[in-house]
Short mmCIF file of the C-alpha atoms (twelve columns), coordinates in Angstrom:
data_MODEL
# 
_entry.id   MODEL 
# 
loop_
_atom_site.group_PDB 
_atom_site.id 
_atom_site.type_symbol 
_atom_site.label_atom_id 
_atom_site.label_alt_id 
_atom_site.label_comp_id 
_atom_site.label_asym_id 
_atom_site.label_seq_id 
_atom_site.Cartn_x 
_atom_site.Cartn_y 
_atom_site.Cartn_z 
_atom_site.pdbx_PDB_model_num 
ATOM 1  C CA . MET A 1  37.869 75.785 2.728  1 
ATOM 2  C CA . SER A 2  35.863 72.986 4.615  1 
ATOM 3  C CA . GLY A 3  34.481 73.962 7.805  1 
ATOM 4  C CA . ASP A 4  36.341 71.095 9.445  1 
ATOM 5  C CA . TYR A 5  39.625 72.446 8.024  1 
ATOM 6  C CA . GLU A 6  38.766 75.874 9.336  1 
ATOM 7  C CA . ALA A 7  37.937 74.629 12.809 1 
ATOM 8  C CA . ARG A 8  41.187 72.728 13.014 1 
ATOM 9  C CA . GLN A 9  43.163 75.683 11.785 1 
ATOM 10 C CA . ARG A 10 41.447 77.940 14.390 1 
ATOM 11 C CA . GLY A 11 42.199 75.514 17.105 1 
ATOM 12 C CA . HIS A 12 45.812 75.436 16.029 1 
ATOM 13 C CA . ASP A 13 45.866 79.199 15.970 1 
ATOM 14 C CA . LEU A 14 44.097 79.582 19.504 1 
ATOM 15 C CA . ALA A 15 46.801 76.791 20.804 1 
ATOM 16 C CA . GLN A 16 49.634 78.879 19.595 1 
ATOM 17 C CA . LEU A 17 48.445 82.306 20.907 1 
ATOM 18 C CA . ARG A 18 47.516 80.685 24.498 1 
ATOM 19 C CA . TYR A 19 50.834 79.111 24.521 1 
ATOM 20 C CA . HIS A 20 52.911 82.270 24.114 1 
ATOM 21 C CA . TRP A 21 50.467 84.717 25.854 1 
ATOM 22 C CA . GLY A 22 48.074 82.760 27.721 1 
ATOM 23 C CA . GLU A 23 49.912 83.556 31.168 1 
ATOM 24 C CA . ALA A 24 49.280 87.533 30.648 1 
ATOM 25 C CA . TYR A 25 45.953 87.216 28.598 1 
ATOM 26 C CA . GLU A 26 42.851 85.090 28.418 1 
ATOM 27 C CA . ILE A 27 42.479 84.308 24.603 1 
ATOM 28 C CA . GLY A 28 39.326 83.099 22.620 1 
ATOM 29 C CA . TYR A 29 37.303 82.938 19.542 1 
ATOM 30 C CA . ASP A 30 33.464 83.625 19.148 1 
ATOM 31 C CA . SER A 31 31.104 85.177 16.682 1 
ATOM 32 C CA . GLY A 32 33.705 85.320 14.076 1 
ATOM 33 C CA . SER A 33 36.412 87.057 15.881 1 
ATOM 34 C CA . PHE A 34 39.498 86.174 17.907 1 
ATOM 35 C CA . TRP A 35 40.071 88.083 20.988 1 
ATOM 36 C CA . PHE A 36 42.242 88.802 24.175 1 
ATOM 37 C CA . ARG A 37 41.437 90.015 27.590 1 
ATOM 38 C CA . ARG A 38 44.172 91.231 29.957 1 
ATOM 39 C CA . ARG A 39 44.396 89.128 33.094 1 
ATOM 40 C CA . ASP A 40 45.412 92.255 35.155 1 
ATOM 41 C CA . ASN A 41 42.636 94.696 34.291 1 
ATOM 42 C CA . GLY A 42 39.981 92.992 31.962 1 
ATOM 43 C CA . ALA A 43 40.863 95.016 29.040 1 
ATOM 44 C CA . GLU A 44 39.691 93.377 25.816 1 
ATOM 45 C CA . LEU A 45 40.280 93.642 22.029 1 
ATOM 46 C CA . ARG A 46 38.896 91.770 19.217 1 
ATOM 47 C CA . CYS A 47 40.407 91.171 15.613 1 
ATOM 48 C CA . SER A 48 39.156 89.235 12.609 1 
ATOM 49 C CA . THR A 49 42.426 87.117 12.270 1 
ATOM 50 C CA . PRO A 50 44.780 85.416 14.684 1 
ATOM 51 C CA . VAL A 51 47.733 87.343 12.890 1 
ATOM 52 C CA . ALA A 52 46.198 90.703 13.711 1 
ATOM 53 C CA . LEU A 53 45.411 89.379 17.273 1 
ATOM 54 C CA . TRP A 54 48.964 88.296 17.543 1 
ATOM 55 C CA . GLY A 55 50.288 92.010 16.579 1 
ATOM 56 C CA . GLU A 56 47.769 93.493 18.904 1 
ATOM 57 C CA . ILE A 57 48.954 91.463 21.886 1 
ATOM 58 C CA . ARG A 58 52.477 92.282 21.116 1 
ATOM 59 C CA . ARG A 59 51.729 96.143 20.882 1 
ATOM 60 C CA . ASP A 60 49.696 95.983 24.058 1 
ATOM 61 C CA . TYR A 61 52.167 94.031 26.077 1 
ATOM 62 C CA . SER A 62 54.902 96.149 24.836 1 
ATOM 63 C CA . ALA A 63 53.268 99.347 25.977 1 
ATOM 64 C CA . ARG A 64 51.860 97.938 29.305 1 
ATOM 65 C CA . PRO A 65 53.347 94.534 30.393 1 
ATOM 66 C CA . VAL A 66 51.057 92.566 32.653 1 
ATOM 67 C CA . PRO A 67 52.369 92.384 36.101 1 
ATOM 68 C CA . ARG A 68 52.915 88.766 37.012 1 
ATOM 69 C CA . ASP A 69 51.530 89.506 40.509 1 
ATOM 70 C CA . ALA A 70 48.081 90.567 38.783 1 
ATOM 71 C CA . VAL A 71 48.377 87.284 36.942 1 
ATOM 72 C CA . LYS A 72 48.528 85.147 39.947 1 
ATOM 73 C CA . LEU A 73 45.346 86.816 41.455 1 
ATOM 74 C CA . ALA A 74 43.475 86.338 37.879 1 
# 
């Protein structure tokens, strides 16, 4: 894969994650990994792929939903 294609794909993946989960999580990419940080307590997790990150976000949110009042404070 070319670097341009990978960058565009990564941008698309990040946009999708942020669209669906951005209210509850800060989401980004650096140093070769995708990451999320909870907006209520700052807990962070990193994954090598956006698909893995999506699954981890779903597990995290199912176990401990981010309170909406905490989101307003972030």
